[in-house]
CSV table of N, CA and C in Angstrom, one decimal:
chain,number,residue,atom,x,y,z
A,1,LYS,N,-4.8,-39.7,32.6
A,1,LYS,CA,-3.6,-39.0,33.0
A,1,LYS,C,-3.9,-37.5,32.9
A,2,ALA,N,-3.5,-36.7,33.9
A,2,ALA,CA,-3.7,-35.3,33.9
A,2,ALA,C,-2.4,-34.6,33.6
A,3,LEU,N,-2.5,-33.4,33.0
A,3,LEU,CA,-1.3,-32.5,32.8
A,3,LEU,C,-1.6,-31.1,33.4
A,4,LYS,N,-0.6,-30.4,33.8
A,4,LYS,CA,-0.7,-29.1,34.3
A,4,LYS,C,-0.2,-28.1,33.3
A,5,ALA,N,-1.1,-27.2,32.9
A,5,ALA,CA,-0.7,-26.1,32.0
A,5,ALA,C,-1.6,-24.9,32.3
A,6,MET,N,-1.0,-23.7,32.2
A,6,MET,CA,-1.7,-22.5,32.4
A,6,MET,C,-2.3,-22.4,33.8
A,7,ASP,N,-1.6,-23.0,34.8
A,7,ASP,CA,-2.0,-23.0,36.2
A,7,ASP,C,-3.3,-23.8,36.4
A,8,LYS,N,-3.6,-24.8,35.5
A,8,LYS,CA,-4.8,-25.6,35.7
A,8,LYS,C,-4.4,-27.0,35.4
A,9,LEU,N,-5.3,-28.0,35.8
A,9,LEU,CA,-5.1,-29.4,35.5
A,9,LEU,C,-6.0,-29.7,34.3
A,10,TRP,N,-5.5,-30.4,33.4
A,10,TRP,CA,-6.3,-30.8,32.2
A,10,TRP,C,-6.2,-32.3,31.9
A,11,HIS,N,-7.3,-32.9,31.4
A,11,HIS,CA,-7.2,-34.2,30.8
A,11,HIS,C,-6.3,-34.0,29.6
A,12,GLN,N,-5.4,-34.9,29.3
A,12,GLN,CA,-4.6,-34.8,28.1
A,12,GLN,C,-5.4,-34.5,26.8
A,13,ASN,N,-6.5,-35.2,26.6
A,13,ASN,CA,-7.2,-35.1,25.4
A,13,ASN,C,-8.1,-33.8,25.4
A,14,CYS,N,-8.2,-33.1,26.5
A,14,CYS,CA,-8.9,-31.8,26.6
A,14,CYS,C,-8.1,-30.6,26.4
A,15,PHE,N,-6.7,-30.8,26.5
A,15,PHE,CA,-5.8,-29.6,26.3
A,15,PHE,C,-5.5,-29.5,24.8
A,16,VAL,N,-6.4,-28.7,24.1
A,16,VAL,CA,-6.3,-28.6,22.7
A,16,VAL,C,-6.3,-27.1,22.2
A,17,CYS,N,-5.9,-26.9,21.0
A,17,CYS,CA,-5.9,-25.6,20.4
A,17,CYS,C,-7.4,-25.1,20.3
A,18,GLN,N,-7.6,-23.9,20.7
A,18,GLN,CA,-9.0,-23.4,20.6
A,18,GLN,C,-9.5,-23.2,19.2
A,19,HIS,N,-8.6,-23.2,18.2
A,19,HIS,CA,-9.0,-23.0,16.8
A,19,HIS,C,-9.2,-24.3,16.1
A,20,CYS,N,-8.1,-25.1,16.1
A,20,CYS,CA,-8.1,-26.3,15.2
A,20,CYS,C,-8.4,-27.6,16.0
A,21,LYS,N,-8.4,-27.5,17.4
A,21,LYS,CA,-8.7,-28.6,18.3
A,21,LYS,C,-7.7,-29.7,18.3
A,22,CYS,N,-6.5,-29.4,17.8
A,22,CYS,CA,-5.4,-30.4,17.8
A,22,CYS,C,-4.9,-30.5,19.3
A,23,GLN,N,-4.5,-31.7,19.7
A,23,GLN,CA,-4.0,-31.9,21.0
A,23,GLN,C,-2.7,-31.2,21.2
A,24,LEU,N,-2.5,-30.4,22.2
A,24,LEU,CA,-1.3,-29.7,22.5
A,24,LEU,C,-0.3,-30.4,23.4
A,25,SER,N,0.9,-30.5,22.9
A,25,SER,CA,2.0,-31.0,23.8
A,25,SER,C,3.2,-30.2,23.5
A,26,GLY,N,4.0,-30.0,24.4
A,26,GLY,CA,5.2,-29.2,24.2
A,26,GLY,C,4.8,-27.7,24.2
A,27,SER,N,5.3,-27.0,23.2
A,27,SER,CA,5.1,-25.5,23.2
A,27,SER,C,3.7,-25.2,22.6
A,28,PHE,N,3.1,-24.1,23.2
A,28,PHE,CA,1.8,-23.6,22.8
A,28,PHE,C,1.8,-22.1,23.1
A,29,CYS,N,0.8,-21.4,22.7
A,29,CYS,CA,0.6,-20.0,23.0
A,29,CYS,C,-0.7,-19.8,23.7
A,30,ARG,N,-0.8,-18.7,24.4
A,30,ARG,CA,-2.0,-18.4,25.2
A,30,ARG,C,-2.5,-17.1,24.7
A,31,HIS,N,-3.8,-17.0,24.5
A,31,HIS,CA,-4.4,-15.7,24.2
A,31,HIS,C,-5.7,-15.6,25.0
A,32,GLU,N,-5.9,-14.6,25.7
A,32,GLU,CA,-7.1,-14.4,26.6
A,32,GLU,C,-7.4,-15.6,27.4
A,33,GLY,N,-6.4,-16.2,28.0
A,33,GLY,CA,-6.6,-17.4,28.8
A,33,GLY,C,-6.9,-18.7,28.1
A,34,LYS,N,-6.8,-18.7,26.8
A,34,LYS,CA,-7.1,-20.0,26.1
A,34,LYS,C,-5.8,-20.4,25.3
A,35,PRO,N,-5.6,-21.7,25.2
A,35,PRO,CA,-4.4,-22.3,24.5
A,35,PRO,C,-4.6,-22.4,23.0
A,36,TYR,N,-3.6,-22.1,22.3
A,36,TYR,CA,-3.5,-22.2,20.8
A,36,TYR,C,-2.3,-22.9,20.4
A,37,CYS,N,-2.3,-23.6,19.3
A,37,CYS,CA,-1.1,-24.2,18.7
A,37,CYS,C,-0.3,-22.9,18.1
A,38,ASN,N,1.0,-23.1,18.0
A,38,ASN,CA,1.8,-21.9,17.5
A,38,ASN,C,1.4,-21.4,16.2
A,39,GLU,N,1.0,-22.4,15.3
A,39,GLU,CA,0.6,-22.0,13.9
A,39,GLU,C,-0.6,-21.1,13.9
A,40,HIS,N,-1.6,-21.5,14.7
A,40,HIS,CA,-2.9,-20.7,14.7
A,40,HIS,C,-2.8,-19.5,15.5
A,41,TYR,N,-2.0,-19.5,16.5
A,41,TYR,CA,-1.8,-18.3,17.3
A,41,TYR,C,-1.2,-17.2,16.4
A,42,ARG,N,-0.2,-17.6,15.6
A,42,ARG,CA,0.5,-16.6,14.7
A,42,ARG,C,-0.6,-16.1,13.6
A,43,SER,N,-1.3,-17.0,13.0
A,43,SER,CA,-2.2,-16.6,11.9
A,43,SER,C,-3.4,-15.8,12.4
A,44,LEU,N,-3.8,-16.0,13.6
A,44,LEU,CA,-5.0,-15.3,14.2
A,44,LEU,C,-4.6,-14.0,14.9
A,45,PHE,N,-3.5,-14.0,15.5
A,45,PHE,CA,-3.2,-12.8,16.4
A,45,PHE,C,-1.9,-12.0,16.1
A,46,SER,N,-1.0,-12.5,15.3
A,46,SER,CA,0.2,-11.8,14.9
A,46,SER,C,-0.2,-10.6,14.1
A,47,PRO,N,0.5,-9.5,14.2
A,47,PRO,CA,0.2,-8.3,13.3
A,47,PRO,C,0.5,-8.6,11.9
A,48,ARG,N,-0.2,-7.9,11.0
A,48,ARG,CA,0.0,-8.0,9.6
A,48,ARG,C,0.4,-6.7,9.0
A,49,CYS,N,1.2,-6.8,7.9
A,49,CYS,CA,1.6,-5.6,7.2
A,49,CYS,C,0.5,-4.8,6.6
A,50,ALA,N,0.5,-3.5,6.8
A,50,ALA,CA,-0.6,-2.6,6.3
A,50,ALA,C,-0.7,-2.6,4.8
A,51,LYS,N,0.5,-2.9,4.1
A,51,LYS,CA,0.5,-2.9,2.6
A,51,LYS,C,0.2,-4.2,2.0
A,52,CYS,N,1.0,-5.3,2.4
A,52,CYS,CA,0.9,-6.6,1.8
A,52,CYS,C,0.0,-7.6,2.5
A,53,SER,N,-0.4,-7.2,3.7
A,53,SER,CA,-1.2,-8.1,4.6
A,53,SER,C,-0.6,-9.4,5.0
A,54,GLN,N,0.7,-9.6,4.8
A,54,GLN,CA,1.4,-10.8,5.2
A,54,GLN,C,1.7,-10.7,6.7
A,55,LEU,N,1.9,-11.8,7.4
A,55,LEU,CA,2.2,-11.8,8.8
A,55,LEU,C,3.6,-11.1,9.0
A,56,LEU,N,3.7,-10.4,10.1
A,56,LEU,CA,4.9,-9.7,10.4
A,56,LEU,C,5.6,-10.6,11.5
A,57,THR,N,6.6,-11.4,11.1
A,57,THR,CA,7.2,-12.4,12.0
A,57,THR,C,8.6,-12.0,12.4
A,58,SER,N,9.2,-11.1,11.7
A,58,SER,CA,10.5,-10.6,12.1
A,58,SER,C,10.5,-9.1,12.2
A,59,GLN,N,11.5,-8.5,11.7
A,59,GLN,CA,11.6,-7.0,11.9
A,59,GLN,C,10.5,-6.3,11.2
A,60,TYR,N,9.9,-5.4,11.9
A,60,TYR,CA,8.9,-4.5,11.3
A,60,TYR,C,8.8,-3.2,12.2
A,61,PHE,N,8.1,-2.3,11.7
A,61,PHE,CA,7.9,-1.0,12.5
A,61,PHE,C,6.5,-0.5,12.4
A,62,ASN,N,6.2,0.4,13.2
A,62,ASN,CA,4.9,1.1,13.3
A,62,ASN,C,5.0,2.5,12.8
A,63,ALA,N,4.0,2.9,11.9
A,63,ALA,CA,3.9,4.3,11.5
A,63,ALA,C,2.5,4.5,11.1
A,64,LEU,N,2.0,5.6,11.3
A,64,LEU,CA,0.6,6.0,10.9
A,64,LEU,C,-0.4,5.1,11.6
A,65,GLY,N,-0.1,4.6,12.8
A,65,GLY,CA,-1.0,3.7,13.5
A,65,GLY,C,-1.1,2.3,12.9
A,66,LYS,N,-0.2,1.9,12.1
A,66,LYS,CA,-0.2,0.6,11.4
A,66,LYS,C,1.2,0.0,11.5
A,67,SER,N,1.3,-1.3,11.3
A,67,SER,CA,2.5,-2.0,11.2
A,67,SER,C,2.9,-2.3,9.8
A,68,TRP,N,4.2,-2.3,9.5
A,68,TRP,CA,4.7,-2.4,8.1
A,68,TRP,C,6.0,-3.2,8.1
A,69,HIS,N,6.2,-4.0,7.0
A,69,HIS,CA,7.6,-4.4,6.6
A,69,HIS,C,8.3,-3.2,6.2
A,70,LYS,N,9.6,-3.1,6.4
A,70,LYS,CA,10.4,-2.0,5.9
A,70,LYS,C,10.3,-1.8,4.4
A,71,ALA,N,10.3,-2.9,3.7
A,71,ALA,CA,10.3,-2.8,2.2
A,71,ALA,C,8.9,-2.4,1.7
A,72,CYS,N,7.9,-2.6,2.5
A,72,CYS,CA,6.5,-2.2,2.1
A,72,CYS,C,6.2,-0.8,2.4
A,73,PHE,N,6.9,-0.1,3.2
A,73,PHE,CA,6.6,1.3,3.6
A,73,PHE,C,7.2,2.2,2.6
A,74,VAL,N,6.5,2.4,1.5
A,74,VAL,CA,6.9,3.3,0.4
A,74,VAL,C,5.9,4.3,0.1
A,75,CYS,N,6.2,5.3,-0.6
A,75,CYS,CA,5.3,6.4,-1.0
A,75,CYS,C,4.1,5.9,-1.7
A,76,THR,N,2.9,6.3,-1.3
A,76,THR,CA,1.7,5.8,-2.0
A,76,THR,C,1.6,6.3,-3.4
A,77,GLY,N,2.2,7.5,-3.7
A,77,GLY,CA,2.2,8.1,-5.0
A,77,GLY,C,3.1,7.5,-6.0
A,78,CYS,N,4.4,7.3,-5.6
A,78,CYS,CA,5.4,6.9,-6.5
A,78,CYS,C,6.2,5.6,-6.2
A,79,SER,N,5.8,5.0,-5.1
A,79,SER,CA,6.4,3.7,-4.6
A,79,SER,C,7.9,3.8,-4.2
A,80,SER,N,8.4,5.0,-4.0
A,80,SER,CA,9.8,5.2,-3.6
A,80,SER,C,10.0,5.0,-2.1
A,81,GLN,N,11.2,4.5,-1.7
A,81,GLN,CA,11.5,4.3,-0.3
A,81,GLN,C,11.7,5.7,0.3
A,82,MET,N,11.3,5.9,1.5
A,82,MET,CA,11.4,7.3,2.1
A,82,MET,C,12.1,7.2,3.5
A,83,ASN,N,12.9,8.3,3.7
A,83,ASN,CA,13.5,8.5,5.1
A,83,ASN,C,12.5,9.3,5.9
A,84,LYS,N,11.9,10.3,5.2
A,84,LYS,CA,11.0,11.2,5.8
A,84,LYS,C,9.7,11.1,5.0
A,85,PHE,N,8.6,11.1,5.7
A,85,PHE,CA,7.3,10.9,5.0
A,85,PHE,C,6.3,11.9,5.5
A,86,TYR,N,5.2,12.1,4.7
A,86,TYR,CA,4.1,12.9,5.1
A,86,TYR,C,2.9,12.1,5.0
A,87,SER,N,2.0,12.3,6.0
A,87,SER,CA,0.7,11.6,6.0
A,87,SER,C,-0.3,12.4,5.3
A,88,VAL,N,-0.9,11.7,4.3
A,88,VAL,CA,-2.1,12.3,3.6
A,88,VAL,C,-3.2,11.3,3.6
A,89,ASN,N,-4.3,11.7,4.3
A,89,ASN,CA,-5.4,10.8,4.5
A,89,ASN,C,-5.0,9.5,5.1
A,90,GLY,N,-4.0,9.5,6.0
A,90,GLY,CA,-3.6,8.2,6.6
A,90,GLY,C,-2.6,7.4,5.8
A,91,TYR,N,-2.2,7.9,4.6
A,91,TYR,CA,-1.2,7.1,3.8
A,91,TYR,C,0.1,7.9,3.7
A,92,PRO,N,1.2,7.1,3.6
A,92,PRO,CA,2.5,7.8,3.5
A,92,PRO,C,2.8,8.3,2.1
A,93,TYR,N,3.3,9.5,2.1
A,93,TYR,CA,3.8,10.1,0.8
A,93,TYR,C,5.1,10.8,1.0
A,94,CYS,N,5.9,10.8,-0.1
A,94,CYS,CA,7.2,11.5,-0.1
A,94,CYS,C,7.0,13.0,-0.3
A,95,HIS,N,8.0,13.7,-0.1
A,95,HIS,CA,8.0,15.2,-0.2
A,95,HIS,C,7.6,15.6,-1.6
A,96,SER,N,8.2,14.9,-2.6
A,96,SER,CA,7.9,15.3,-4.0
A,96,SER,C,6.4,15.1,-4.4
A,97,CYS,N,5.8,14.0,-4.0
A,97,CYS,CA,4.4,13.7,-4.3
A,97,CYS,C,3.5,14.7,-3.6
A,98,VAL,N,3.8,15.0,-2.3
A,98,VAL,CA,3.0,16.0,-1.6
A,98,VAL,C,3.1,17.3,-2.3
A,99,GLU,N,4.2,17.8,-2.7
A,99,GLU,CA,4.4,19.0,-3.5
A,99,GLU,C,3.6,19.0,-4.8
A,100,ASN,N,3.7,17.9,-5.5
A,100,ASN,CA,2.9,17.7,-6.8
A,100,ASN,C,1.4,17.8,-6.5
A,101,GLN,N,0.9,17.2,-5.5
A,101,GLN,CA,-0.5,17.3,-5.1
A,101,GLN,C,-0.9,18.7,-4.8
A,102,LYS,N,0.0,19.5,-4.1
A,102,LYS,CA,-0.3,20.9,-3.8
A,102,LYS,C,-0.4,21.7,-5.1
A,103,ASN,N,0.6,21.5,-6.0
A,103,ASN,CA,0.7,22.3,-7.2
A,103,ASN,C,-0.5,21.9,-8.2
A,104,ASN,N,-1.0,20.7,-8.1
A,104,ASN,CA,-2.1,20.3,-9.0
A,104,ASN,C,-3.5,20.6,-8.4
A,105,SER,N,-3.5,21.2,-7.2
A,105,SER,CA,-4.8,21.5,-6.6
A,105,SER,C,-5.3,22.8,-7.0
């Protein structure tokens, strides 16, 4: 029996996740023209938080060319939450820590 997915015909036992080789039925994800089960698609291709490295599955934002959980985007020097931040060597710092670094230099 054949099935149609991704604009192709497949033998049912050939339509498998490219990572774990489990047979796919119902929902699946596609990456670079290849099918993946939802679990492995997320673990392989979803963005990860720059601080905690956990998968970013709900609300997150980008800053300094990286993706972050809101709770993880804190000052590198003092771990405080920031509304405004300064980039020092690619890491976020609050105003107080930047000023302390300048004064200690």
